[in-house]
Amino acid sequence: MLFSSITFIYYFLPLLFLVYFITPKKYRNIPLLLFSLLFYFLGEPKYIIVLLLSCIINYYLSKLIYKKKHPKLLLIISLIYNVGQLLYFKYTDFFITNINNLFNLDISLLHIIMPIGISFFTFQIIAYMIDVYNKKHKPAKSIIDFTMYVCLFPQLIAGPIVRYADIEKEIHKRKCSIPMFSQGIKRFIIGLSKKVLLANVLGEISKELITETVLSSWLKPILFTLQIYYDFSGYSDMAIGIGIMLGFHFLENFNYPLIANSVTDFWRHWHISLSSWFRDYIYIPLGGNRVSKLKWIRNIIIVWFLTGFWHGASWNFILWGLYFVVFLLLEKLLIGKYLQKTKLLKYIYTSIIVIISFLIFNTETIPSIIESLGNMFFLNNLSLTSIETTYYLRSNLILIIISLIGATPLLKNILTKISNTKYKTILNILEPITYIVLLTITTAFLIDASFNPFLYFRF
C-alpha cells in the first residue's frame, strides 16, 4: 500500500486512528502492530512471514545477549541471520550473474522477488541488536513492543531508519494531543504534495525529453535529482507526520541537501538515517579516522562501497558509492579548506558532483553511463541544443524553478519572518486554507493518476 494513494489516505488512516484512539493508552501498541502488519500484508502478503520471523528470532536473541549468555556468539548468529537473509533476497541473482560472466558458466537465475523494505528493517534490527550488545539500551519489554517497533508502518517500507533508543520512551508511553495531531497532518500534507505535485510530475516530464543534445543530457539528471529528492524526502515527511499523529518523534532524514556546499556537507543532509547508520555501525567500529591514513582511506572505501551496494544489486550503485569516495577524499585531503573559502564556486562544484552522481545512480550499465557523460561534456558531437530541447525547457521552466526554490529553505525563512510581524494573523488564517487546497489538489491528482510507487521502494 502506498502513502500516496486514495485507499491509504481516506480508508486505512481514518480507520487506524479511530481504533487507535478509542483503545486505552497502555494497550495502543496492539492495534498499531496489527495495522502495521495489515499494511505490509496488503503490499507483500507472502513475505509477512519473513518479517515476523526476523522479529521473533531477533527478539529472543536480544534477550539472551542482554543476559550475557554467550553474547558475542549470539550477536554473530544474529548478524549472520540478518545479513544472510538480506544477501539471499536482494543479491543472489546479482552474484549468480557475475559468477556466470566471470567463469563463463550458465547457472540459472533464481528470480527471487525481494520483500519490500527488507533493506530498511534489516538495518534497523541490526542496529538494535548491536546496541543491546553494547548495553546502550535494554531489550524491548515484550515481543509485541519489539515487533511493533520493527513493523511500525510509517517507516517500515522506506525509512527513515529509526533507532530503538530514539523512540524507546515513546514505545512504552507517548503523548498525543490535538496540536501534535495538527502538526502531523501538516507535515503529512507537505510530504504528499512533494510526492504527487512535484516528484511524480518531474518524473513524467522527464520521460518526454527524448531529444539528444548537450542541454537535454544535463536536463535529464537534473530532473532526476529533483525527482528523487522530492520523492524520498516527501516519503520521509509523510512518515514523520504520521509518527507525530501517533505520538512518535522520528529524527529528520533530509535537511536541504541540494544546497550543500561540499560533498561531505551533502551527506550530512541527505538520507541522514542511513549515513549515520554506516558511520556508527561500520565506520567507527573499523577505527574511523583514529587510525593510520591508509587504514582511514580503507575505512572510507569500505563504507561507501557498502553504501552503494546497499542501494541495489547492480554495478552502477557500487560505482555510485565509489564515486563519492573520490570526492570525499579529495575534500578531506586536498581541496576542502580552499573550497570553503570560495563564495559561489563551492555550491556550483557540489551541484555538478551531485547531479552526475544521480546520473550514475539512475543508469544501469557502465557503457550507458560513459555515453551519457560524453554527451554532457561535448565528447559525442552533439549540438548544444535544438528547437525541441529549447521548447521543452521553456514549457517546463516554471515547474523546474518551483522545484529548485522548494529544495531551499527560502520559503520557510520567509514564512518565519512573516510570523514575527504584524501580518502573523493573516498568515494564521491562510495556513489552514493552504493545506486544505494542497490536499484537495493532490487528491484530484491521485484520482486521475496511474500507479506511482516511491523510488526508494526498490532499494
PDB file of N, CA, C and O in Angstrom, residues 260-291:
ATOM      1  N   ALA A 260      23.869  22.004  -0.410  1.00  0.00           N
ATOM      2  CA  ALA A 260      25.108  21.706   0.317  1.00  0.00           C
ATOM      3  C   ALA A 260      26.288  22.418  -0.335  1.00  0.00           C
ATOM      4  O   ALA A 260      26.289  22.681  -1.547  1.00  0.00           O
ATOM      5  N   ASN A 261      27.313  22.723   0.471  1.00  0.00           N
ATOM      6  CA  ASN A 261      28.489  23.439  -0.059  1.00  0.00           C
ATOM      7  C   ASN A 261      29.697  22.524  -0.251  1.00  0.00           C
ATOM      8  O   ASN A 261      30.795  22.994  -0.524  1.00  0.00           O
ATOM      9  N   SER A 262      29.490  21.215  -0.111  1.00  0.00           N
ATOM     10  CA  SER A 262      30.542  20.225  -0.393  1.00  0.00           C
ATOM     11  C   SER A 262      29.875  18.861  -0.442  1.00  0.00           C
ATOM     12  O   SER A 262      28.718  18.706  -0.004  1.00  0.00           O
ATOM     13  N   VAL A 263      30.597  17.871  -0.939  1.00  0.00           N
ATOM     14  CA  VAL A 263      30.063  16.504  -0.940  1.00  0.00           C
ATOM     15  C   VAL A 263      29.913  16.004   0.494  1.00  0.00           C
ATOM     16  O   VAL A 263      28.945  15.330   0.831  1.00  0.00           O
ATOM     17  N   THR A 264      30.873  16.354   1.342  1.00  0.00           N
ATOM     18  CA  THR A 264      30.793  15.988   2.761  1.00  0.00           C
ATOM     19  C   THR A 264      29.534  16.568   3.376  1.00  0.00           C
ATOM     20  O   THR A 264      28.803  15.883   4.103  1.00  0.00           O
ATOM     21  N   ASP A 265      29.261  17.833   3.078  1.00  0.00           N
ATOM     22  CA  ASP A 265      28.082  18.513   3.604  1.00  0.00           C
ATOM     23  C   ASP A 265      26.800  17.900   3.044  1.00  0.00           C
ATOM     24  O   ASP A 265      25.800  17.755   3.755  1.00  0.00           O
ATOM     25  N   PHE A 266      26.832  17.510   1.774  1.00  0.00           N
ATOM     26  CA  PHE A 266      25.670  16.868   1.159  1.00  0.00           C
ATOM     27  C   PHE A 266      25.255  15.630   1.942  1.00  0.00           C
ATOM     28  O   PHE A 266      24.075  15.426   2.220  1.00  0.00           O
ATOM     29  N   TRP A 267      26.254  14.809   2.325  1.00  0.00           N
ATOM     30  CA  TRP A 267      25.930  13.568   3.021  1.00  0.00           C
ATOM     31  C   TRP A 267      25.618  13.772   4.506  1.00  0.00           C
ATOM     32  O   TRP A 267      25.192  12.840   5.178  1.00  0.00           O
ATOM     33  N   ARG A 268      25.780  14.974   4.993  1.00  0.00           N
ATOM     34  CA  ARG A 268      25.286  15.288   6.332  1.00  0.00           C
ATOM     35  C   ARG A 268      23.798  15.620   6.298  1.00  0.00           C
ATOM     36  O   ARG A 268      23.142  15.650   7.339  1.00  0.00           O
ATOM     37  N   HIS A 269      23.300  15.889   5.088  1.00  0.00           N
ATOM     38  CA  HIS A 269      21.916  16.356   4.962  1.00  0.00           C
ATOM     39  C   HIS A 269      21.035  15.464   4.088  1.00  0.00           C
ATOM     40  O   HIS A 269      19.843  15.687   4.002  1.00  0.00           O
ATOM     41  N   TRP A 270      21.613  14.459   3.431  1.00  0.00           N
ATOM     42  CA  TRP A 270      20.839  13.556   2.559  1.00  0.00           C
ATOM     43  C   TRP A 270      20.736  12.188   3.230  1.00  0.00           C
ATOM     44  O   TRP A 270      21.741  11.615   3.640  1.00  0.00           O
ATOM     45  N   HIS A 271      19.532  11.658   3.319  1.00  0.00           N
ATOM     46  CA  HIS A 271      19.296  10.333   3.901  1.00  0.00           C
ATOM     47  C   HIS A 271      20.111  10.179   5.194  1.00  0.00           C
ATOM     48  O   HIS A 271      20.940   9.274   5.337  1.00  0.00           O
ATOM     49  N   ILE A 272      19.848  11.080   6.115  1.00  0.00           N
ATOM     50  CA  ILE A 272      20.646  11.193   7.337  1.00  0.00           C
ATOM     51  C   ILE A 272      20.655   9.901   8.139  1.00  0.00           C
ATOM     52  O   ILE A 272      21.682   9.506   8.701  1.00  0.00           O
ATOM     53  N   SER A 273      19.523   9.217   8.188  1.00  0.00           N
ATOM     54  CA  SER A 273      19.447   7.992   8.997  1.00  0.00           C
ATOM     55  C   SER A 273      20.346   6.891   8.441  1.00  0.00           C
ATOM     56  O   SER A 273      20.904   6.097   9.205  1.00  0.00           O
ATOM     57  N   LEU A 274      20.517   6.837   7.108  1.00  0.00           N
ATOM     58  CA  LEU A 274      21.393   5.821   6.514  1.00  0.00           C
ATOM     59  C   LEU A 274      22.865   6.180   6.709  1.00  0.00           C
ATOM     60  O   LEU A 274      23.668   5.324   7.117  1.00  0.00           O
ATOM     61  N   SER A 275      23.231   7.431   6.431  1.00  0.00           N
ATOM     62  CA  SER A 275      24.635   7.818   6.566  1.00  0.00           C
ATOM     63  C   SER A 275      25.089   7.728   8.020  1.00  0.00           C
ATOM     64  O   SER A 275      26.225   7.317   8.298  1.00  0.00           O
ATOM     65  N   SER A 276      24.214   8.051   8.971  1.00  0.00           N
ATOM     66  CA  SER A 276      24.582   7.924  10.385  1.00  0.00           C
ATOM     67  C   SER A 276      24.670   6.456  10.791  1.00  0.00           C
ATOM     68  O   SER A 276      25.476   6.084  11.650  1.00  0.00           O
ATOM     69  N   TRP A 277      23.846   5.593  10.163  1.00  0.00           N
ATOM     70  CA  TRP A 277      23.908   4.154  10.443  1.00  0.00           C
ATOM     71  C   TRP A 277      25.285   3.615  10.040  1.00  0.00           C
ATOM     72  O   TRP A 277      25.939   2.915  10.815  1.00  0.00           O
ATOM     73  N   PHE A 278      25.727   3.937   8.827  1.00  0.00           N
ATOM     74  CA  PHE A 278      27.036   3.454   8.372  1.00  0.00           C
ATOM     75  C   PHE A 278      28.169   4.044   9.209  1.00  0.00           C
ATOM     76  O   PHE A 278      29.170   3.370   9.466  1.00  0.00           O
ATOM     77  N   ARG A 279      28.009   5.290   9.619  1.00  0.00           N
ATOM     78  CA  ARG A 279      29.030   5.899  10.471  1.00  0.00           C
ATOM     79  C   ARG A 279      29.149   5.153  11.797  1.00  0.00           C
ATOM     80  O   ARG A 279      30.265   4.817  12.236  1.00  0.00           O
ATOM     81  N   ASP A 280      28.009   4.875  12.447  1.00  0.00           N
ATOM     82  CA  ASP A 280      28.018   4.318  13.811  1.00  0.00           C
ATOM     83  C   ASP A 280      28.291   2.813  13.855  1.00  0.00           C
ATOM     84  O   ASP A 280      28.866   2.327  14.830  1.00  0.00           O
ATOM     85  N   TYR A 281      27.877   2.085  12.797  1.00  0.00           N
ATOM     86  CA  TYR A 281      27.970   0.622  12.865  1.00  0.00           C
ATOM     87  C   TYR A 281      29.017   0.014  11.926  1.00  0.00           C
ATOM     88  O   TYR A 281      29.284  -1.177  12.012  1.00  0.00           O
ATOM     89  N   ILE A 282      29.599   0.827  11.053  1.00  0.00           N
ATOM     90  CA  ILE A 282      30.668   0.328  10.171  1.00  0.00           C
ATOM     91  C   ILE A 282      31.931   1.179  10.328  1.00  0.00           C
ATOM     92  O   ILE A 282      33.001   0.668  10.680  1.00  0.00           O
ATOM     93  N   TYR A 283      31.811   2.468  10.078  1.00  0.00           N
ATOM     94  CA  TYR A 283      32.975   3.352  10.038  1.00  0.00           C
ATOM     95  C   TYR A 283      33.689   3.435  11.397  1.00  0.00           C
ATOM     96  O   TYR A 283      34.903   3.184  11.481  1.00  0.00           O
ATOM     97  N   ILE A 284      32.960   3.749  12.455  1.00  0.00           N
ATOM     98  CA  ILE A 284      33.579   3.892  13.777  1.00  0.00           C
ATOM     99  C   ILE A 284      34.131   2.560  14.295  1.00  0.00           C
ATOM    100  O   ILE A 284      35.264   2.512  14.791  1.00  0.00           O
ATOM    101  N   PRO A 285      33.386   1.444  14.187  1.00  0.00           N
ATOM    102  CA  PRO A 285      33.974   0.158  14.613  1.00  0.00           C
ATOM    103  C   PRO A 285      35.242  -0.226  13.854  1.00  0.00           C
ATOM    104  O   PRO A 285      36.107  -0.919  14.405  1.00  0.00           O
ATOM    105  N   LEU A 286      35.380   0.232  12.613  1.00  0.00           N
ATOM    106  CA  LEU A 286      36.608  -0.029  11.850  1.00  0.00           C
ATOM    107  C   LEU A 286      37.772   0.854  12.304  1.00  0.00           C
ATOM    108  O   LEU A 286      38.913   0.641  11.899  1.00  0.00           O
ATOM    109  N   GLY A 287      37.468   1.830  13.134  1.00  0.00           N
ATOM    110  CA  GLY A 287      38.508   2.725  13.620  1.00  0.00           C
ATOM    111  C   GLY A 287      38.300   4.168  13.224  1.00  0.00           C
ATOM    112  O   GLY A 287      39.006   5.059  13.702  1.00  0.00           O
ATOM    113  N   GLY A 288      37.330   4.412  12.315  1.00  0.00           N
ATOM    114  CA  GLY A 288      37.045   5.769  11.892  1.00  0.00           C
ATOM    115  C   GLY A 288      38.276   6.459  11.351  1.00  0.00           C
ATOM    116  O   GLY A 288      39.015   5.923  10.526  1.00  0.00           O
ATOM    117  N   ASN A 289      38.519   7.687  11.834  1.00  0.00           N
ATOM    118  CA  ASN A 289      39.718   8.425  11.416  1.00  0.00           C
ATOM    119  C   ASN A 289      40.809   8.396  12.483  1.00  0.00           C
ATOM    120  O   ASN A 289      41.806   9.113  12.372  1.00  0.00           O
ATOM    121  N   ARG A 290      40.626   7.556  13.495  1.00  0.00           N
ATOM    122  CA  ARG A 290      41.623   7.444  14.569  1.00  0.00           C
ATOM    123  C   ARG A 290      42.591   6.280  14.303  1.00  0.00           C
ATOM    124  O   ARG A 290      42.924   5.512  15.203  1.00  0.00           O
ATOM    125  N   VAL A 291      42.952   6.154  13.065  1.00  0.00           N
ATOM    126  CA  VAL A 291      43.883   5.103  12.645  1.00  0.00           C
ATOM    127  C   VAL A 291      44.872   5.735  11.676  1.00  0.00           C
ATOM    128  O   VAL A 291      44.813   6.932  11.388  1.00  0.00           O
TER     129      VAL A 291
END
